[in-house]
CSV table of C-alpha atoms in Angstrom, one decimal:
chain,number,residue,atom,x,y,z
A,1,MET,CA,-12.6,-13.5,23.6
A,2,SER,CA,-12.0,-16.3,21.1
A,3,GLU,CA,-9.2,-17.3,19.4
A,4,THR,CA,-11.6,-18.0,16.3
A,5,LEU,CA,-10.3,-16.0,12.9
A,6,THR,CA,-12.8,-14.4,11.5
A,7,ILE,CA,-13.3,-12.5,7.8
A,8,PHE,CA,-15.9,-9.9,7.8
A,9,THR,CA,-17.4,-9.2,4.1
A,10,TYR,CA,-20.1,-7.0,3.2
A,11,ASP,CA,-23.9,-8.6,4.1
A,12,TRP,CA,-24.4,-8.7,0.5
A,13,VAL,CA,-23.2,-6.5,-1.8
A,14,PRO,CA,-24.5,-5.2,-6.2
A,15,LYS,CA,-24.2,-7.8,-8.9
A,16,GLY,CA,-21.1,-6.4,-10.1
A,17,PRO,CA,-18.4,-6.5,-8.3
A,18,ARG,CA,-19.5,-10.0,-7.3
A,19,GLY,CA,-16.1,-12.4,-7.1
A,20,PHE,CA,-14.0,-9.2,-6.4
A,21,VAL,CA,-14.9,-8.2,-3.5
A,22,ARG,CA,-11.8,-8.0,-1.2
A,23,ASP,CA,-12.9,-10.1,0.9
A,24,LEU,CA,-12.0,-13.3,-1.3
A,25,ARG,CA,-8.2,-12.2,-0.8
A,26,LEU,CA,-8.1,-13.0,2.5
A,27,ARG,CA,-10.2,-16.0,1.8
A,28,TRP,CA,-8.1,-17.6,-0.5
A,29,ALA,CA,-4.9,-16.8,1.2
A,30,ALA,CA,-6.5,-18.4,4.3
A,31,GLU,CA,-7.6,-21.4,2.0
A,32,GLU,CA,-4.2,-21.8,0.3
A,33,ALA,CA,-2.7,-21.7,3.6
A,34,GLY,CA,-5.4,-24.5,5.3
A,35,LEU,CA,-6.3,-22.1,8.3
A,36,ALA,CA,-9.8,-22.4,9.7
A,37,TYR,CA,-11.5,-19.4,9.8
A,38,GLU,CA,-15.3,-17.7,9.8
A,39,ILE,CA,-17.2,-15.2,7.7
A,40,GLY,CA,-18.9,-12.3,9.8
A,41,ALA,CA,-20.8,-9.7,7.8
A,42,VAL,CA,-21.6,-5.8,8.1
A,43,PRO,CA,-23.7,-4.1,6.7
A,44,PHE,CA,-23.4,-2.8,3.0
A,45,GLU,CA,-26.5,0.0,2.8
A,46,ASP,CA,-26.2,1.2,6.8
A,47,ARG,CA,-22.9,1.2,7.6
A,48,GLN,CA,-22.9,1.1,11.2
A,49,PRO,CA,-20.6,2.8,13.9
A,50,SER,CA,-19.3,-0.9,15.4
A,51,HIS,CA,-18.4,-1.1,11.6
A,52,PHE,CA,-16.0,1.9,11.5
A,53,ALA,CA,-14.4,1.5,14.8
A,54,HIS,CA,-13.0,-2.0,12.6
A,55,GLN,CA,-12.6,-0.3,9.5
A,56,PRO,CA,-12.2,3.5,10.0
A,57,PHE,CA,-13.4,3.7,6.1
A,58,GLY,CA,-16.1,1.6,6.5
A,59,GLN,CA,-15.2,-1.0,3.9
A,60,VAL,CA,-15.0,-4.4,4.0
A,61,PRO,CA,-12.5,-7.1,4.9
A,62,PHE,CA,-11.5,-6.6,8.0
A,63,LEU,CA,-10.4,-9.6,10.3
A,64,THR,CA,-11.1,-10.2,14.0
A,65,GLU,CA,-8.8,-12.4,15.9
A,66,GLY,CA,-9.1,-12.7,20.0
A,67,ASP,CA,-8.4,-8.9,21.0
A,68,ILE,CA,-6.9,-8.0,17.5
A,69,SER,CA,-8.9,-6.5,14.9
A,70,ILE,CA,-7.0,-5.5,11.9
A,71,PHE,CA,-8.3,-3.8,8.5
A,72,GLU,CA,-6.9,-3.3,4.7
A,73,SER,CA,-6.3,-6.4,3.0
A,74,GLY,CA,-2.3,-6.2,2.7
A,75,ALA,CA,-2.1,-5.4,6.2
A,76,CYS,CA,-4.9,-8.9,6.8
A,77,LEU,CA,-2.8,-11.1,4.5
A,78,LEU,CA,0.4,-10.2,6.0
A,79,HIS,CA,-0.6,-11.2,9.7
A,80,LEU,CA,-2.0,-14.1,7.5
A,81,ALA,CA,1.3,-15.0,6.4
A,82,LYS,CA,2.9,-15.0,9.5
A,83,LYS,CA,1.0,-17.8,10.2
A,84,SER,CA,2.2,-20.4,7.7
A,85,GLU,CA,5.0,-20.6,5.2
A,86,ILE,CA,3.2,-21.6,2.9
A,87,LEU,CA,2.3,-17.9,2.4
A,88,MET,CA,5.4,-16.5,3.2
A,89,PRO,CA,9.0,-17.8,3.1
A,90,ARG,CA,10.8,-17.3,6.8
A,91,THR,CA,14.1,-16.3,5.6
A,92,PRO,CA,14.4,-12.3,6.3
A,93,ARG,CA,15.6,-11.8,2.1
A,94,GLY,CA,12.0,-14.3,1.5
A,95,GLU,CA,10.5,-12.1,3.9
A,96,ALA,CA,11.2,-8.5,2.5
A,97,GLU,CA,10.9,-10.0,-1.1
A,98,THR,CA,7.5,-10.9,-0.3
A,99,THR,CA,6.6,-8.0,1.9
A,100,GLU,CA,7.7,-5.5,-1.2
A,101,TRP,CA,5.8,-7.4,-3.7
A,102,VAL,CA,2.6,-7.4,-1.5
A,103,ILE,CA,3.3,-3.5,-1.4
A,104,ALA,CA,4.4,-2.9,-4.7
A,105,ALA,CA,0.8,-3.8,-5.8
A,106,LEU,CA,-0.7,-1.6,-3.9
A,107,ASN,CA,1.0,1.0,-4.0
A,108,SER,CA,2.8,0.6,-7.1
A,109,ILE,CA,-0.2,-1.1,-9.3
A,110,GLU,CA,-3.6,-0.5,-7.5
A,111,MET,CA,-2.8,3.0,-7.1
A,112,VAL,CA,-2.8,4.0,-10.1
A,113,SER,CA,-4.8,1.1,-11.5
A,114,VAL,CA,-7.6,1.4,-9.2
A,115,PRO,CA,-8.2,5.4,-10.1
A,116,TRP,CA,-8.0,4.4,-13.2
A,117,TRP,CA,-10.6,2.1,-13.3
A,118,PHE,CA,-12.8,4.8,-11.2
A,119,LEU,CA,-12.2,7.8,-13.5
A,120,GLY,CA,-13.2,5.1,-15.9
A,121,LEU,CA,-16.4,4.6,-14.6
A,122,SER,CA,-17.7,7.3,-16.6
A,123,GLY,CA,-17.1,5.4,-19.8
A,124,ASP,CA,-14.1,7.3,-20.7
A,125,HIS,CA,-10.7,4.3,-20.4
A,126,GLU,CA,-8.5,7.2,-22.1
A,127,ASN,CA,-8.5,9.5,-18.9
A,128,GLY,CA,-5.6,11.1,-17.1
A,129,LEU,CA,-4.2,8.4,-15.7
A,130,SER,CA,-3.6,5.7,-18.7
A,131,GLY,CA,0.2,6.8,-19.4
A,132,TRP,CA,0.8,6.1,-16.7
A,133,LEU,CA,-1.2,2.7,-15.7
A,134,ASP,CA,0.0,1.8,-19.3
A,135,SER,CA,3.7,2.1,-17.6
A,136,ARG,CA,3.1,0.7,-14.7
A,137,LEU,CA,2.1,-2.3,-16.5
A,138,ALA,CA,4.6,-2.9,-18.9
A,139,HIS,CA,7.3,-2.4,-16.0
A,140,VAL,CA,5.7,-5.5,-14.5
A,141,GLU,CA,5.1,-7.0,-17.9
A,142,THR,CA,9.2,-7.1,-17.6
A,143,VAL,CA,9.5,-8.8,-14.2
A,144,LEU,CA,6.5,-11.5,-15.4
A,145,GLY,CA,8.9,-12.0,-18.6
A,146,GLY,CA,11.8,-13.2,-16.8
A,147,ARG,CA,10.0,-15.3,-13.3
A,148,GLU,CA,6.8,-17.3,-12.9
A,149,TRP,CA,6.4,-16.0,-9.1
A,150,LEU,CA,7.9,-13.1,-7.5
A,151,VAL,CA,9.1,-14.6,-4.9
A,152,GLU,CA,11.9,-16.8,-4.4
A,153,GLY,CA,10.4,-18.8,-7.0
A,154,ARG,CA,7.2,-20.1,-6.1
A,155,PHE,CA,3.7,-19.0,-5.1
A,156,THR,CA,3.7,-16.5,-1.5
A,157,VAL,CA,1.0,-13.9,-0.7
A,158,ALA,CA,2.7,-11.1,-3.0
A,159,ASP,CA,1.3,-13.3,-5.7
A,160,LEU,CA,-1.7,-13.7,-4.4
A,161,LEU,CA,-2.1,-10.2,-4.4
A,162,MET,CA,-0.7,-9.2,-7.5
A,163,ALA,CA,-2.7,-11.3,-9.2
A,164,ASP,CA,-5.5,-10.2,-7.9
A,165,VAL,CA,-5.3,-6.6,-8.5
A,166,LEU,CA,-4.1,-7.4,-12.5
A,167,ARG,CA,-7.5,-9.4,-13.1
A,168,ILE,CA,-9.8,-7.1,-12.8
A,169,PRO,CA,-11.1,-7.3,-16.2
A,170,GLN,CA,-11.0,-3.4,-17.5
A,171,VAL,CA,-6.8,-3.8,-16.9
A,172,ARG,CA,-6.0,-7.0,-18.0
A,173,ALA,CA,-8.1,-5.9,-21.1
A,174,ARG,CA,-5.1,-2.9,-21.3
A,175,GLY,CA,-2.7,-3.8,-24.1
A,176,ASP,CA,-1.0,-7.3,-25.0
A,177,ARG,CA,1.0,-8.5,-22.1
A,178,PRO,CA,2.0,-12.0,-22.1
A,179,ALA,CA,3.4,-13.0,-19.9
A,180,SER,CA,1.2,-10.4,-17.0
A,181,GLU,CA,-2.1,-12.8,-18.5
A,182,ALA,CA,0.0,-16.6,-18.1
A,183,TYR,CA,0.5,-15.5,-14.7
A,184,ILE,CA,-2.6,-14.0,-13.8
A,185,ARG,CA,-4.0,-17.5,-15.1
A,186,ARG,CA,-1.7,-19.5,-13.1
A,187,ALA,CA,-2.5,-17.8,-10.6
A,188,LEU,CA,-6.4,-18.0,-10.8
A,189,ALA,CA,-6.5,-21.7,-11.5
A,190,ARG,CA,-5.3,-22.5,-8.3
A,191,PRO,CA,-7.9,-24.4,-6.2
A,192,ALA,CA,-8.1,-22.0,-3.6
A,193,PHE,CA,-8.8,-18.9,-5.7
A,194,GLU,CA,-11.3,-21.3,-7.0
A,195,LYS,CA,-13.0,-22.0,-4.1
A,196,ALA,CA,-12.7,-18.5,-2.0
A,197,ARG,CA,-14.3,-17.1,-5.0
A,198,ALA,CA,-16.8,-19.6,-5.6
A,199,ASP,CA,-17.7,-19.0,-1.7
A,200,GLN,CA,-18.0,-15.0,-2.0
A,201,MET,CA,-20.6,-16.1,-4.9
A,202,ALA,CA,-22.8,-18.2,-2.7
A,203,HIS,CA,-22.6,-15.6,0.2
A,204,PHE,CA,-23.8,-13.1,-1.7
A,205,ALA,CA,-26.5,-15.3,-3.6
A,206,ALA,CA,-27.6,-16.0,-0.2
A,207,ALA,CA,-28.5,-13.0,0.9
A,208,ASP,CA,-30.4,-12.4,-2.2
A,209,ALA,CA,-32.7,-14.9,-1.5
A,210,LYS,CA,-32.2,-13.8,2.1
A,211,ARG,CA,-33.9,-10.4,-0.3
A,212,GLY,CA,-36.0,-12.1,-1.8
A,213,GLU,CA,-34.2,-11.4,-5.0
A,214,GLY,CA,-31.9,-13.1,-7.2
B,1,MET,CA,28.7,-8.6,1.6
B,2,SER,CA,28.1,-6.1,3.5
B,3,GLU,CA,25.5,-6.0,6.7
B,4,THR,CA,25.9,-1.6,6.5
B,5,LEU,CA,22.3,0.0,5.7
B,6,THR,CA,22.2,2.2,2.8
B,7,ILE,CA,19.1,4.1,1.8
B,8,PHE,CA,19.2,5.6,-1.9
B,9,THR,CA,18.3,7.9,-4.1
B,10,TYR,CA,18.6,10.1,-6.7
B,11,ASP,CA,21.7,11.4,-7.3
B,12,TRP,CA,19.7,15.1,-8.4
B,13,VAL,CA,16.0,15.8,-8.5
B,14,PRO,CA,15.1,19.0,-9.6
B,15,LYS,CA,13.7,21.9,-7.0
B,16,GLY,CA,10.2,21.2,-6.8
B,17,PRO,CA,10.0,17.9,-5.1
B,18,ARG,CA,13.1,18.4,-2.9
B,19,GLY,CA,12.0,17.8,0.4
B,20,PHE,CA,9.2,15.5,-0.7
B,21,VAL,CA,11.9,12.8,-2.0
B,22,ARG,CA,10.8,9.1,0.0
B,23,ASP,CA,14.1,8.4,0.6
B,24,LEU,CA,12.7,10.9,3.5
B,25,ARG,CA,10.6,8.3,4.7
B,26,LEU,CA,13.8,5.8,4.7
B,27,ARG,CA,16.0,8.8,6.8
B,28,TRP,CA,13.3,10.5,9.2
B,29,ALA,CA,12.9,5.9,11.0
B,30,ALA,CA,16.5,5.3,10.7
B,31,GLU,CA,16.5,8.9,12.6
B,32,GLU,CA,14.0,7.8,14.8
B,33,ALA,CA,15.4,4.9,16.1
B,34,GLY,CA,19.5,6.0,15.8
B,35,LEU,CA,19.9,3.4,13.2
B,36,ALA,CA,23.2,3.7,11.2
B,37,TYR,CA,23.3,4.3,7.9
B,38,GLU,CA,24.5,5.3,4.6
B,39,ILE,CA,23.3,7.3,1.3
B,40,GLY,CA,23.2,5.6,-1.9
B,41,ALA,CA,22.4,7.2,-5.3
B,42,VAL,CA,21.1,6.3,-8.3
B,43,PRO,CA,20.8,8.8,-11.3
B,44,PHE,CA,17.7,11.0,-11.3
B,45,GLU,CA,18.4,11.9,-15.5
B,46,ASP,CA,19.6,8.2,-17.2
B,47,ARG,CA,18.3,5.6,-15.4
B,48,GLN,CA,20.2,2.3,-15.8
B,49,PRO,CA,19.9,-1.8,-15.8
B,50,SER,CA,20.9,-1.7,-12.3
B,51,HIS,CA,18.7,0.8,-10.9
B,52,PHE,CA,15.7,-1.1,-11.7
B,53,ALA,CA,17.4,-4.5,-10.8
B,54,HIS,CA,17.1,-2.8,-7.5
B,55,GLN,CA,13.5,-1.2,-7.7
B,56,PRO,CA,11.8,-2.5,-11.3
B,57,PHE,CA,10.0,0.8,-11.8
B,58,GLY,CA,12.8,2.6,-12.0
B,59,GLN,CA,11.6,4.5,-8.5
B,60,VAL,CA,13.4,5.5,-4.9
B,61,PRO,CA,13.6,4.8,-2.8
B,62,PHE,CA,15.1,1.3,-2.2
B,63,LEU,CA,17.4,0.4,1.0
B,64,THR,CA,20.1,-2.9,0.9
B,65,GLU,CA,21.9,-4.4,4.0
B,66,GLY,CA,23.9,-7.4,3.1
B,67,ASP,CA,22.2,-9.8,0.5
B,68,ILE,CA,19.1,-7.6,1.3
B,69,SER,CA,17.9,-6.0,-1.4
B,70,ILE,CA,13.7,-3.4,-0.9
B,71,PHE,CA,12.0,-1.2,-2.3
B,72,GLU,CA,8.4,-0.1,-1.6
B,73,SER,CA,9.0,3.2,0.9
B,74,GLY,CA,6.3,1.0,3.0
B,75,ALA,CA,7.8,-2.5,2.8
B,76,CYS,CA,11.4,0.2,3.5
B,77,LEU,CA,9.6,1.0,7.0
B,78,LEU,CA,8.9,-2.1,8.2
B,79,HIS,CA,11.5,-3.3,7.6
B,80,LEU,CA,13.7,-1.3,9.8
B,81,ALA,CA,10.7,-1.5,12.2
B,82,LYS,CA,11.7,-4.6,12.5
B,83,LYS,CA,14.6,-3.4,13.9
B,84,SER,CA,13.8,-0.8,16.6
B,85,GLU,CA,10.1,-0.6,19.2
B,86,ILE,CA,10.8,2.8,18.3
B,87,LEU,CA,9.0,2.4,15.3
B,88,MET,CA,6.8,-0.4,15.6
B,89,PRO,CA,5.5,-1.7,19.4
B,90,ARG,CA,6.5,-5.7,19.7
B,91,THR,CA,3.2,-7.0,20.9
B,92,PRO,CA,1.1,-9.5,18.4
B,93,ARG,CA,-1.8,-6.1,18.8
B,94,GLY,CA,0.8,-3.2,18.5
B,95,GLU,CA,2.1,-4.8,14.7
B,96,ALA,CA,-1.1,-5.5,13.6
B,97,GLU,CA,-2.7,-1.9,14.8
B,98,THR,CA,0.9,-0.7,13.1
B,99,THR,CA,1.0,-2.8,9.8
B,100,GLU,CA,-2.0,-1.5,9.5
B,101,TRP,CA,-2.0,2.0,9.8
B,102,VAL,CA,1.4,2.1,7.5
B,103,ILE,CA,-1.0,0.2,4.7
B,104,ALA,CA,-4.1,2.5,5.3
B,105,ALA,CA,-1.7,5.6,4.5
B,106,LEU,CA,0.0,3.8,1.3
B,107,ASN,CA,-3.5,2.4,0.1
B,108,SER,CA,-6.8,4.7,1.4
B,109,ILE,CA,-4.7,7.7,1.4
B,110,GLU,CA,-2.0,7.8,-1.0
B,111,MET,CA,-4.4,5.7,-3.4
B,112,VAL,CA,-6.6,8.7,-3.6
B,113,SER,CA,-4.0,12.2,-3.5
B,114,VAL,CA,-1.7,10.7,-5.2
B,115,PRO,CA,-3.9,10.6,-8.0
B,116,TRP,CA,-5.6,13.3,-7.6
B,117,TRP,CA,-2.4,15.8,-7.0
B,118,PHE,CA,-0.7,14.0,-10.3
B,119,LEU,CA,-4.5,15.0,-12.5
B,120,GLY,CA,-4.1,18.4,-10.7
B,121,LEU,CA,-1.2,18.8,-12.0
B,122,SER,CA,-2.8,20.8,-14.9
B,123,GLY,CA,-4.4,22.9,-12.6
B,124,ASP,CA,-7.6,20.9,-11.8
B,125,HIS,CA,-7.2,21.0,-8.2
B,126,GLU,CA,-10.8,19.3,-8.9
B,127,ASN,CA,-10.7,16.7,-10.7
B,128,GLY,CA,-12.8,13.7,-10.9
B,129,LEU,CA,-10.8,12.4,-7.8
B,130,SER,CA,-11.3,15.5,-5.5
B,131,GLY,CA,-14.4,14.3,-4.0
B,132,TRP,CA,-13.8,10.7,-3.4
B,133,LEU,CA,-10.1,12.3,-1.9
B,134,ASP,CA,-12.2,14.3,0.4
B,135,SER,CA,-14.2,11.7,1.8
B,136,ARG,CA,-10.8,9.8,2.5
B,137,LEU,CA,-9.5,12.9,4.5
B,138,ALA,CA,-13.1,12.8,6.1
B,139,HIS,CA,-12.4,9.6,7.5
B,140,VAL,CA,-8.8,10.3,8.7
B,141,GLU,CA,-10.4,13.3,10.5
B,142,THR,CA,-12.6,11.5,12.6
B,143,VAL,CA,-9.8,9.0,13.8
B,144,LEU,CA,-7.1,11.8,14.5
B,145,GLY,CA,-10.0,13.6,16.3
B,146,GLY,CA,-10.2,11.0,18.8
B,147,ARG,CA,-6.0,10.5,19.9
B,148,GLU,CA,-2.8,12.3,19.4
B,149,TRP,CA,-1.1,9.0,17.4
B,150,LEU,CA,-2.8,6.2,15.7
B,151,VAL,CA,-1.3,2.9,17.4
B,152,GLU,CA,-1.6,2.4,21.0
B,153,GLY,CA,-0.9,6.3,22.0
B,154,ARG,CA,2.7,6.7,21.0
B,155,PHE,CA,4.4,7.5,17.9
B,156,THR,CA,5.5,4.3,15.5
B,157,VAL,CA,6.1,4.3,11.9
B,158,ALA,CA,2.6,4.4,11.3
B,159,ASP,CA,2.7,7.8,12.0
B,160,LEU,CA,5.6,8.7,9.6
B,161,LEU,CA,4.0,7.7,6.9
B,162,MET,CA,0.2,9.0,7.5
B,163,ALA,CA,1.9,12.3,8.4
B,164,ASP,CA,4.4,12.6,5.7
B,165,VAL,CA,1.3,11.6,2.9
B,166,LEU,CA,-0.8,14.2,4.2
B,167,ARG,CA,1.6,17.1,4.4
B,168,ILE,CA,1.5,17.8,0.4
B,169,PRO,CA,1.0,21.1,0.7
B,170,GLN,CA,-2.4,20.9,-1.5
B,171,VAL,CA,-3.4,18.0,0.2
B,172,ARG,CA,-3.0,20.1,3.3
B,173,ALA,CA,-5.0,22.8,1.7
B,174,ARG,CA,-8.0,20.9,0.6
B,175,GLY,CA,-10.6,22.1,3.3
B,176,ASP,CA,-10.3,23.1,7.1
B,177,ARG,CA,-9.5,19.4,9.6
B,178,PRO,CA,-7.8,20.8,12.4
B,179,ALA,CA,-7.4,17.7,14.0
B,180,SER,CA,-5.7,15.9,10.8
B,181,GLU,CA,-3.3,19.6,10.8
B,182,ALA,CA,-2.2,19.6,14.8
B,183,TYR,CA,-0.9,16.0,14.0
B,184,ILE,CA,0.9,16.8,11.0
B,185,ARG,CA,2.6,19.4,13.3
B,186,ARG,CA,3.0,17.3,16.0
B,187,ALA,CA,4.3,14.4,13.2
B,188,LEU,CA,6.7,17.7,11.9
B,189,ALA,CA,8.1,19.2,14.9
B,190,ARG,CA,10.1,15.9,15.4
B,191,PRO,CA,14.0,16.5,15.5
B,192,ALA,CA,13.7,13.1,13.4
B,193,PHE,CA,11.9,14.5,10.4
B,194,GLU,CA,13.9,18.1,10.8
B,195,LYS,CA,17.1,16.5,10.6
B,196,ALA,CA,15.8,14.0,7.6
B,197,ARG,CA,14.6,17.1,5.6
B,198,ALA,CA,17.6,18.9,6.3
B,199,ASP,CA,20.2,15.8,4.3
B,200,GLN,CA,18.2,14.8,1.7
B,201,MET,CA,17.8,19.1,1.7
B,202,ALA,CA,21.8,19.4,1.6
B,203,HIS,CA,22.1,16.0,-0.5
B,204,PHE,CA,20.6,17.7,-3.8
B,205,ALA,CA,22.4,21.4,-3.4
B,206,ALA,CA,26.0,19.5,-3.2
B,207,ALA,CA,24.2,18.4,-6.5
B,208,ASP,CA,23.3,21.3,-7.8
B,209,ALA,CA,27.2,22.6,-6.3
B,210,LYS,CA,28.7,19.9,-8.9
B,211,ARG,CA,26.5,20.4,-11.9
B,212,GLY,CA,27.7,24.2,-11.6
B,213,GLU,CA,24.0,25.3,-10.7
B,214,GLY,CA,22.0,26.7,-7.1
């Protein structure tokens, strides 16, 4: 099999989630590290067994590389981080701290922020998870008040993921958290993020054109 | 500094969460792999700055080993998995698949099940997250209907975590999912789980005795 690194996303999505679909996390990491990659696509509207074979929940992203197929953006990021010290320090302590913050972004923040956002889709941003979310965001604000980046004073894949989790507009609008806001801006100003975001937007715009929409 | 592996939990917790506090995940992994470890404790009722220095959200577990300190049970499990092939295969593909299922347990299941459980504390197990939870559990049931363990046909740290996520009584009681139920029973029948659970129960019982409760 080819050893090409391929990042899979949907063939099309509605306008709302564009710029936030999680293949962006993998594109961003590959751009930071200068890794060559291709983009693959699976149908958004008619999810096939071949998609579920790679991603048992029918979501994206997943990546393939030779005989390896990985789903979960966090696992894909840890896989990419093994390829480049740009994404993760090579010391045992640096690896441990990068891994803990990758998982904290997913399991301490996103575990509350995504269900909170989901409940808020009906318009109610003051719901049963609001207090818990505010508490978690306050702890992150304390951490970010004391450091520029999460691990060893420099950007790692942990910052990529934490910034992507925190940049959701509804989360970002929640309370006054200046250190978090400055951190998000620092991360989003990176050329690799801008490239990844522009490429994702172009991918879905091309799909509109093909469908005769736009 | 000492290279002793120390797993930190609370000095005491109320009866309800006993047997489910997440230091159990780390004890279980260490028991499976035959790793020597000690147990440390931080106050449950009066959380100190020294605790937040190790775990910025004021939770447990965290582990220390020499100059390394790691929080997030998932990150701790991946750290322990590097020490023993019993916990994770050593092939690139086996490592990738173990990592993806560790993160799937946290970010595809627990991200829905824990907020669902939290909303249900007020007694309403039919809440805004119920349908989403049922969908996620159905996908896991499909996967477990086709295999005994998640990765390479044998128990790994991914099963340890997935089983611990699925064994929450309210989740386990949710619908008829025979493959998931058989999987949970297989995992919980392992001597290392029984030892870890008994040790956690004894730890908190000793704390009761010290407080003059019990």
